[in-house]
Amino acid sequence: MTEPYELTATEIVADIEAGTLTCEAVSAACAERIEALEGSVQAWAHFDRDAALALARAADKEPSKGLLRGVPFGAKDIVDTADMPTAHGSPIYVGNRPAADAPCIAACRNAGAILLGKTVTAEFAHVQPGPTRNPFNPDHTPGGSSSGSAAAVGAGMVPVAFGTQTTGSTIRPAAFCGAVGYKPSYGDFNLTGVRDNSPSLDTLGLITRSVADLALVRSAVMVLPYEALDEVAARALRVGVCRTPWWDQAEQYTQELIADVAGRLSRAGATVTDFDMPEGAAGLVQAMRDVSGFEFARVMLHERLHHADQLSQKLLNGRVNDGVLCSYEGYRAALATLESYRGRFAAAMEGIDLLLTPSATGEAPEGIDSTGNSVFNLPWTATYAPAVTLPAGTGPTGLPLGVQLVGCRNDDQRFLSAAQAVERLLDKPG
Amino acid sequence: MTEPYELTATEIVADIEAGTLTCEAVSAACAERIEALEGSVQAWAHFDRDAALALARAADKEPSKGLLRGVPFGAKDIVDTADMPTAHGSPIYVGNRPAADAPCIAACRNAGAILLGKTVTAEFAHVQPGPTRNPFNPDHTPGGSSSGSAAAVGAGMVPVAFGTQTTGSTIRPAAFCGAVGYKPSYGDFNLTGVRDNSPSLDTLGLITRSVADLALVRSAVMVLPYEALDEVAARALRVGVCRTPWWDQAEQYTQELIADVAGRLSRAGATVTDFDMPEGAAGLVQAMRDVSGFEFARVMLHERLHHADQLSQKLLNGRVNDGVLCSYEGYRAALATLESYRGRFAAAMEGIDLLLTPSATGEAPEGIDSTGNSVFNLPWTATYAPAVTLPAGTGPTGLPLGVQLVGCRNDDQRFLSAAQAVERLLDKPG
């Protein structure tokens, strides 16, 4: 039997609706799971069992049936919450208590979801990791910067958590932790109350256990009427296999995984073709570095001027330094490079439902000092395109692998429908 | 003799550098001016004379020579400040104390500027006005939503103040209050720590007494090396006179003012031609309404859900209602309309240094219930182009009039140089 902590959000809502589960029971099951595993996983920056269960009990007494009724969730600790601290993964903000819930939190709570706590983030959503460990092997990174959110969903602590992505901070950790991850089209999810990293690139993301849950939570976050995903047959899919210019950085088993999934899609009747990224892909790396550096160095001004001794060397020597070195002309040129690439990418996606590409170079690397390589995430952040990672088996050391799907910008509902067709194919024996 | 409170930022920095003025003396002069006029103007949401003068005295002891050393400034009360409350013009946020200075504040303070206080904003930078009155006639609006910043600069209380613009909230109030106003190219000024209104349109702006000050403060805000504006001869200017599709909403004296300034430019040797806005200008109004509505309704979620009784009817029935009525498809279509218009506008600006167009329909209207009509500001927010308003005499009831100049997007330094040439022409007898 499936334990309550293993359910998807969609299943939780249905069970509560059917009267076979209560909000309290599912939150209590998640809380128990957190307490059992938190010592080794360390996914949470803030978790108050009693406060969370009080919210769940109150929800059981509410007559209203929200879209996310009773769904426990977590939020990366750069997302403002009125009743919990928001520390941005930095000693500078220990105990910081924002005046309001970010709209994404307010929206989910209003839809009936229960915020269990705040999840560990890399320092200011950059690269200096927090204490979180991979739930499948504590000697390995969970990825980052949405480390805690990915580990919490992967460990069965919550079915839904918010991450953010400026380069690869949602997709990569979700893949490393065996979860479904989603970076929406840039601009779709409101970022008010979410700490800026690089505003031209920042995207609020979701980590869940199913594609159906992405559509459900997306609707709540965007305050739009919920529409279930269309049922798309695998044979109707037009898939581009995108090896990217960084293919040689993918482990051989990652390359084989992509080939295997492409083969499954082909055997299921999908139209599978090779997709070459439009000209200029290699230039995206420096352009992303210039844009995120220029912006992050300015976002961090207060902390750099007044709390420099509490900032990590990785932060100061990383994106901040990139930004200090980048001129205004360099920044504008980099923005122009990205914008022009977006146009070429959109044109190249004509007639394609989704791309199939690695979620990461391989399994989560050993050690928790680094959050891993984001080269397979960077192009899709640059293009503003929606991306999903789906769990797809395990690697040589038994850690989860993901495959990444990329869709057409601003067509997320259709993209998620297509992604769900791939998800179903992956659930079947190959 | 010019009193210290009448100096521009550029003059203040030079006088302090020369040793003929102290940081304390200029801040004290501004404080005195505030205390003398605040009873009638009501520009300030927060002003603490002793705290401000303590900062100024400390600055006098600092050996370092910042770009803005000793320059008193104000900030619209939607900009986060660590040592002053930030109430967003709403009873919901009375006493709210952010954890950090917004980068724009941190940057100016680091350059040596003295933050005197927070200026009154319309509720959440929308349209419900605060108590501020026009410094030239208390029976008239100062404009909005950057009401306090415009009134404070216009009244001689500070030489520099931050505003923001989502439709016309910097340019229009600056014009109504006889000040210089500047809306930079979208994206240039970092908005971290500034309350969102409609993120796809929000721009941090400046209100000052001269174009040279705009360049000075721009450099500090953007943390870029300062370059003085090029000296541009009026005869080298290529000016487009842009009447816009809303010309008949301009008062006759506004139409005559534009004709008069165009005549001066022409007599000074500038190339002056009529500029017709590219096709589709009329559609910008609804597109802006859909974009700002969709986004603002979501930005305001926490307050709508938990503090609806403390929100004005103007806010709920205005932009929030626009957003509730706008579908996702309508929103995306409106974004696409704006983006495509931006491309056509940029093409039409080829070979033109700046447009000359009204800053507002006319003088500041009587009454303080409305902040005035923003139809002459909306297109330039929509196009992401930089805009400046320059004081240009007075209207029939003796209130200030402005003329608006619009430049090429992301070419603000060159645009400001051209605007300075126009400013010099306006200073001379016609």
Short mmCIF file of N, CA and C in Angstrom, two decimals, chain A residues 82 93 96 98-104 106-107 110 185-188 190-193 195-196 199 218 220-224 227 294-295 298-307 326-329 331-332 339 409-412, chain B residues 82 93 96 98-104 106-107 110 185-188 190-193 195-196 199 218 220-224 227 294-295 298-307 326-329 331-332 339 409-412:
data_model
loop_
_atom_site.label_atom_id
_atom_site.label_comp_id
_atom_site.label_asym_id
_atom_site.label_seq_id
_atom_site.Cartn_x
_atom_site.Cartn_y
_atom_site.Cartn_z
N ALA A 82 5.50 35.03 5.80
CA ALA A 82 5.16 35.94 6.89
C ALA A 82 5.27 35.27 8.26
N TYR A 93 21.16 36.79 7.28
CA TYR A 93 19.70 36.89 7.40
C TYR A 93 19.09 35.89 8.39
N ASN A 96 15.61 36.53 9.91
CA ASN A 96 14.88 37.53 9.12
C ASN A 96 13.43 37.11 8.93
N PRO A 98 10.11 38.30 6.97
CA PRO A 98 9.45 39.22 6.05
C PRO A 98 8.05 39.61 6.53
N ALA A 99 7.58 40.71 5.99
CA ALA A 99 6.27 41.23 6.41
C ALA A 99 5.11 40.50 5.75
N ALA A 100 5.36 39.77 4.68
CA ALA A 100 4.26 39.18 3.90
C ALA A 100 4.71 37.87 3.27
N ASP A 101 3.75 37.04 2.93
CA ASP A 101 4.02 35.88 2.08
C ASP A 101 4.26 36.35 0.64
N ALA A 102 5.25 35.77 0.00
CA ALA A 102 5.37 35.98 -1.45
C ALA A 102 4.07 35.52 -2.11
N PRO A 103 3.69 36.14 -3.23
CA PRO A 103 2.45 35.72 -3.90
C PRO A 103 2.39 34.22 -4.21
N CYS A 104 3.51 33.59 -4.53
CA CYS A 104 3.46 32.15 -4.83
C CYS A 104 3.05 31.35 -3.59
N ALA A 106 1.30 32.73 -0.98
CA ALA A 106 -0.09 33.14 -0.71
C ALA A 106 -1.06 32.38 -1.60
N ALA A 107 -0.68 32.20 -2.86
CA ALA A 107 -1.56 31.52 -3.83
C ALA A 107 -1.75 30.06 -3.45
N ASN A 110 -3.79 29.77 -0.32
CA ASN A 110 -5.19 30.08 -0.60
C ASN A 110 -5.88 28.93 -1.31
N SER A 185 8.38 28.67 -18.46
CA SER A 185 8.80 29.76 -19.35
C SER A 185 9.08 30.98 -18.50
N TYR A 186 10.16 31.67 -18.83
CA TYR A 186 10.53 32.88 -18.08
C TYR A 186 9.35 33.85 -18.03
N GLY A 187 9.08 34.34 -16.83
CA GLY A 187 8.04 35.37 -16.70
C GLY A 187 6.68 34.86 -16.29
N ASP A 188 6.44 33.55 -16.45
CA ASP A 188 5.10 33.04 -16.14
C ASP A 188 4.79 33.09 -14.64
N ASN A 190 5.13 34.59 -11.07
CA ASN A 190 5.48 35.85 -10.42
C ASN A 190 6.57 35.66 -9.37
N LEU A 191 7.55 36.54 -9.39
CA LEU A 191 8.71 36.41 -8.50
C LEU A 191 8.72 37.42 -7.35
N THR A 192 7.65 38.15 -7.17
CA THR A 192 7.59 39.08 -6.04
C THR A 192 7.83 38.32 -4.74
N GLY A 193 8.65 38.88 -3.88
CA GLY A 193 8.92 38.23 -2.60
C GLY A 193 9.90 37.07 -2.68
N ARG A 195 13.81 36.29 -3.45
CA ARG A 195 15.08 37.01 -3.51
C ARG A 195 15.63 36.99 -4.94
N ASP A 196 15.99 38.15 -5.46
CA ASP A 196 16.60 38.22 -6.78
C ASP A 196 17.99 37.57 -6.76
N PRO A 199 17.86 39.13 -12.20
CA PRO A 199 16.46 39.28 -12.60
C PRO A 199 16.16 38.96 -14.06
N ARG A 218 0.98 24.67 -11.01
CA ARG A 218 1.12 25.83 -11.91
C ARG A 218 -0.16 26.66 -11.94
N ALA A 220 -2.46 26.87 -9.66
CA ALA A 220 -2.64 27.57 -8.38
C ALA A 220 -1.71 28.78 -8.29
N VAL A 221 -0.43 28.59 -8.64
CA VAL A 221 0.55 29.67 -8.52
C VAL A 221 0.17 30.84 -9.42
N MET A 222 -0.32 30.52 -10.62
CA MET A 222 -0.63 31.58 -11.58
C MET A 222 -2.03 32.15 -11.40
N VAL A 223 -2.78 31.57 -10.46
CA VAL A 223 -4.15 32.02 -10.19
C VAL A 223 -4.96 31.98 -11.49
N LEU A 224 -4.90 30.83 -12.13
CA LEU A 224 -5.64 30.63 -13.38
C LEU A 224 -6.51 29.40 -13.22
N GLU A 227 -6.82 23.47 -15.76
CA GLU A 227 -7.22 22.57 -16.84
C GLU A 227 -6.32 21.35 -16.77
N PHE A 294 26.74 40.62 -14.00
CA PHE A 294 26.45 42.06 -13.91
C PHE A 294 25.28 42.31 -12.95
N GLU A 295 24.24 41.49 -13.08
CA GLU A 295 23.05 41.71 -12.26
C GLU A 295 23.26 41.28 -10.81
N ARG A 298 25.13 43.61 -8.53
CA ARG A 298 24.34 44.77 -8.11
C ARG A 298 23.26 44.36 -7.12
N VAL A 299 22.63 43.23 -7.35
CA VAL A 299 21.63 42.72 -6.39
C VAL A 299 22.25 42.60 -4.99
N MET A 300 23.52 42.21 -4.95
CA MET A 300 24.19 41.91 -3.68
C MET A 300 24.85 43.14 -3.04
N LEU A 301 24.55 44.33 -3.50
CA LEU A 301 25.29 45.51 -3.04
C LEU A 301 25.24 45.72 -1.54
N HIS A 302 24.04 45.68 -0.97
CA HIS A 302 23.94 45.93 0.47
C HIS A 302 24.81 44.95 1.25
N GLU A 303 24.73 43.69 0.90
CA GLU A 303 25.50 42.68 1.63
C GLU A 303 26.99 42.82 1.37
N ARG A 304 27.37 43.15 0.16
CA ARG A 304 28.80 43.33 -0.15
C ARG A 304 29.38 44.51 0.63
N LEU A 305 28.57 45.56 0.77
CA LEU A 305 29.09 46.77 1.43
C LEU A 305 29.08 46.65 2.95
N HIS A 306 28.11 45.93 3.50
CA HIS A 306 27.94 45.95 4.95
C HIS A 306 28.18 44.62 5.64
N HIS A 307 28.22 43.53 4.89
CA HIS A 307 28.38 42.22 5.51
C HIS A 307 29.36 41.34 4.73
N CYS A 326 32.54 42.82 -15.66
CA CYS A 326 31.75 43.03 -16.89
C CYS A 326 31.38 44.50 -17.02
N SER A 327 31.68 45.10 -18.16
CA SER A 327 31.31 46.50 -18.40
C SER A 327 29.82 46.59 -18.77
N TYR A 328 29.29 47.81 -18.75
CA TYR A 328 27.90 48.00 -19.18
C TYR A 328 27.74 47.57 -20.65
N GLU A 329 28.72 47.93 -21.46
CA GLU A 329 28.64 47.57 -22.89
C GLU A 329 28.67 46.05 -23.04
N TYR A 331 27.64 43.93 -20.82
CA TYR A 331 26.35 43.45 -20.32
C TYR A 331 25.27 43.59 -21.38
N ARG A 332 25.20 44.77 -22.00
CA ARG A 332 24.17 44.98 -23.03
C ARG A 332 24.42 44.05 -24.22
N GLU A 339 18.99 37.56 -26.41
CA GLU A 339 17.71 37.86 -27.04
C GLU A 339 17.69 37.38 -28.49
N ARG A 409 8.67 28.11 -25.84
CA ARG A 409 8.46 29.19 -24.87
C ARG A 409 7.00 29.66 -24.86
N ASN A 410 6.48 29.86 -23.66
CA ASN A 410 5.13 30.39 -23.46
C ASN A 410 4.05 29.46 -24.00
N ASP A 411 4.36 28.20 -24.03
CA ASP A 411 3.35 27.22 -24.44
C ASP A 411 3.42 26.05 -23.45
N ASP A 412 3.45 26.41 -22.16
CA ASP A 412 3.78 25.43 -21.12
C ASP A 412 2.71 24.37 -20.94
N ALA B 82 17.04 49.95 5.39
CA ALA B 82 17.29 49.17 6.60
C ALA B 82 17.08 49.99 7.87
N TYR B 93 1.31 48.30 5.86
CA TYR B 93 2.76 48.22 6.09
C TYR B 93 3.29 49.33 7.00
N ASN B 96 6.65 48.89 8.86
CA ASN B 96 7.42 47.81 8.24
C ASN B 96 8.89 48.21 8.11
N PRO B 98 12.33 46.82 6.58
CA PRO B 98 13.05 45.80 5.80
C PRO B 98 14.41 45.48 6.43
N ALA B 99 14.95 44.33 6.06
CA ALA B 99 16.22 43.87 6.64
C ALA B 99 17.42 44.53 5.97
N ALA B 100 17.24 45.11 4.81
CA ALA B 100 18.40 45.62 4.06
C ALA B 100 18.00 46.85 3.25
N ASP B 101 19.01 47.64 2.89
CA ASP B 101 18.79 48.70 1.91
C ASP B 101 18.66 48.07 0.53
N ALA B 102 17.73 48.57 -0.27
CA ALA B 102 17.72 48.20 -1.68
C ALA B 102 19.06 48.59 -2.30
N PRO B 103 19.54 47.84 -3.31
CA PRO B 103 20.82 48.19 -3.93
C PRO B 103 20.91 49.65 -4.38
N CYS B 104 19.81 50.24 -4.86
CA CYS B 104 19.89 51.64 -5.32
C CYS B 104 20.21 52.56 -4.15
N ALA B 106 21.75 51.49 -1.27
CA ALA B 106 23.11 51.12 -0.84
C ALA B 106 24.15 51.79 -1.76
N ALA B 107 23.88 51.82 -3.05
CA ALA B 107 24.83 52.39 -4.01
C ALA B 107 25.00 53.89 -3.79
N ASN B 110 26.79 54.53 -0.57
CA ASN B 110 28.20 54.19 -0.71
C ASN B 110 28.96 55.26 -1.49
N SER B 185 16.04 53.53 -19.60
CA SER B 185 15.69 52.34 -20.38
C SER B 185 15.33 51.22 -19.41
N TYR B 186 14.29 50.49 -19.76
CA TYR B 186 13.86 49.38 -18.91
C TYR B 186 15.02 48.42 -18.65
N GLY B 187 15.20 48.08 -17.40
CA GLY B 187 16.20 47.08 -17.06
C GLY B 187 17.54 47.64 -16.61
N ASP B 188 17.80 48.91 -16.89
CA ASP B 188 19.12 49.46 -16.55
C ASP B 188 19.31 49.58 -15.03
N ASN B 190 18.70 48.50 -11.35
CA ASN B 190 18.29 47.31 -10.60
C ASN B 190 17.11 47.62 -9.67
N LEU B 191 16.13 46.73 -9.64
CA LEU B 191 14.90 46.96 -8.86
C LEU B 191 14.80 46.09 -7.61
N THR B 192 15.87 45.38 -7.27
CA THR B 192 15.85 44.59 -6.05
C THR B 192 15.51 45.50 -4.86
N GLY B 193 14.62 45.04 -4.02
CA GLY B 193 14.26 45.83 -2.84
C GLY B 193 13.30 46.96 -3.13
N ARG B 195 9.45 47.62 -4.26
CA ARG B 195 8.19 46.89 -4.34
C ARG B 195 7.74 46.76 -5.80
N ASP B 196 7.42 45.53 -6.21
CA ASP B 196 6.91 45.32 -7.56
C ASP B 196 5.54 45.95 -7.72
N PRO B 199 6.06 43.81 -12.93
CA PRO B 199 7.49 43.61 -13.20
C PRO B 199 7.90 43.77 -14.67
N ARG B 218 22.87 58.36 -12.09
CA ARG B 218 22.79 57.12 -12.87
C ARG B 218 24.06 56.29 -12.69
N ALA B 220 26.19 56.35 -10.24
CA ALA B 220 26.28 55.79 -8.88
C ALA B 220 25.34 54.60 -8.73
N VAL B 221 24.10 54.75 -9.20
CA VAL B 221 23.10 53.68 -9.04
C VAL B 221 23.54 52.41 -9.77
N MET B 222 24.11 52.60 -10.94
CA MET B 222 24.49 51.44 -11.75
C MET B 222 25.88 50.92 -11.40
N VAL B 223 26.55 51.60 -10.47
CA VAL B 223 27.90 51.20 -10.05
C VAL B 223 28.79 51.08 -11.29
N LEU B 224 28.81 52.15 -12.05
CA LEU B 224 29.62 52.22 -13.27
C LEU B 224 30.49 53.46 -13.19
N GLU B 227 31.03 59.07 -16.36
CA GLU B 227 31.50 59.86 -17.50
C GLU B 227 30.60 61.07 -17.63
N PHE B 294 -2.66 42.06 -15.20
CA PHE B 294 -2.38 40.64 -14.93
C PHE B 294 -1.28 40.52 -13.87
N GLU B 295 -0.25 41.32 -14.01
CA GLU B 295 0.89 41.19 -13.09
C GLU B 295 0.57 41.79 -11.71
N ARG B 298 -1.49 39.73 -9.34
CA ARG B 298 -0.73 38.62 -8.72
C ARG B 298 0.27 39.14 -7.70
N VAL B 299 0.93 40.24 -8.01
CA VAL B 299 1.85 40.86 -7.04
C VAL B 299 1.12 41.14 -5.72
N MET B 300 -0.14 41.54 -5.82
CA MET B 300 -0.91 41.97 -4.64
C MET B 300 -1.62 40.83 -3.92
N LEU B 301 -1.30 39.58 -4.23
CA LEU B 301 -2.08 38.45 -3.70
C LEU B 301 -2.13 38.41 -2.17
N HIS B 302 -0.99 38.53 -1.53
CA HIS B 302 -0.98 38.44 -0.06
C HIS B 302 -1.92 39.50 0.54
N GLU B 303 -1.80 40.71 0.04
CA GLU B 303 -2.61 41.80 0.60
C GLU B 303 -4.09 41.61 0.26
N ARG B 304 -4.37 41.14 -0.95
CA ARG B 304 -5.77 40.93 -1.34
C ARG B 304 -6.41 39.85 -0.48
N LEU B 305 -5.63 38.82 -0.16
CA LEU B 305 -6.20 37.70 0.59
C LEU B 305 -6.31 37.99 2.08
N HIS B 306 -5.37 38.77 2.61
CA HIS B 306 -5.31 38.92 4.07
C HIS B 306 -5.60 40.32 4.58
N HIS B 307 -5.59 41.30 3.71
CA HIS B 307 -5.78 42.68 4.18
C HIS B 307 -6.69 43.45 3.22
N CYS B 326 -8.31 39.67 -17.05
CA CYS B 326 -7.45 39.33 -18.19
C CYS B 326 -7.07 37.85 -18.13
N SER B 327 -7.28 37.14 -19.20
CA SER B 327 -6.89 35.72 -19.26
C SER B 327 -5.40 35.60 -19.50
N TYR B 328 -4.88 34.39 -19.30
CA TYR B 328 -3.46 34.15 -19.60
C TYR B 328 -3.18 34.41 -21.08
N GLU B 329 -4.09 33.96 -21.94
CA GLU B 329 -3.90 34.15 -23.38
C GLU B 329 -3.91 35.65 -23.70
N TYR B 331 -3.05 38.01 -21.66
CA TYR B 331 -1.80 38.55 -21.12
C TYR B 331 -0.64 38.30 -22.08
N ARG B 332 -0.52 37.05 -22.56
CA ARG B 332 0.57 36.73 -23.48
C ARG B 332 0.44 37.53 -24.77
N GLU B 339 6.03 43.74 -27.28
CA GLU B 339 7.35 43.39 -27.77
C GLU B 339 7.48 43.71 -29.26
N ARG B 409 16.33 53.23 -26.98
CA ARG B 409 16.46 52.28 -25.89
C ARG B 409 17.91 51.81 -25.72
N ASN B 410 18.32 51.77 -24.45
CA ASN B 410 19.65 51.27 -24.10
C ASN B 410 20.79 52.13 -24.65
N ASP B 411 20.48 53.38 -24.85
CA ASP B 411 21.52 54.31 -25.29
C ASP B 411 21.37 55.58 -24.44
N ASP B 412 21.24 55.38 -23.14
CA ASP B 412 20.84 56.46 -22.24
C ASP B 412 21.91 57.55 -22.10
#
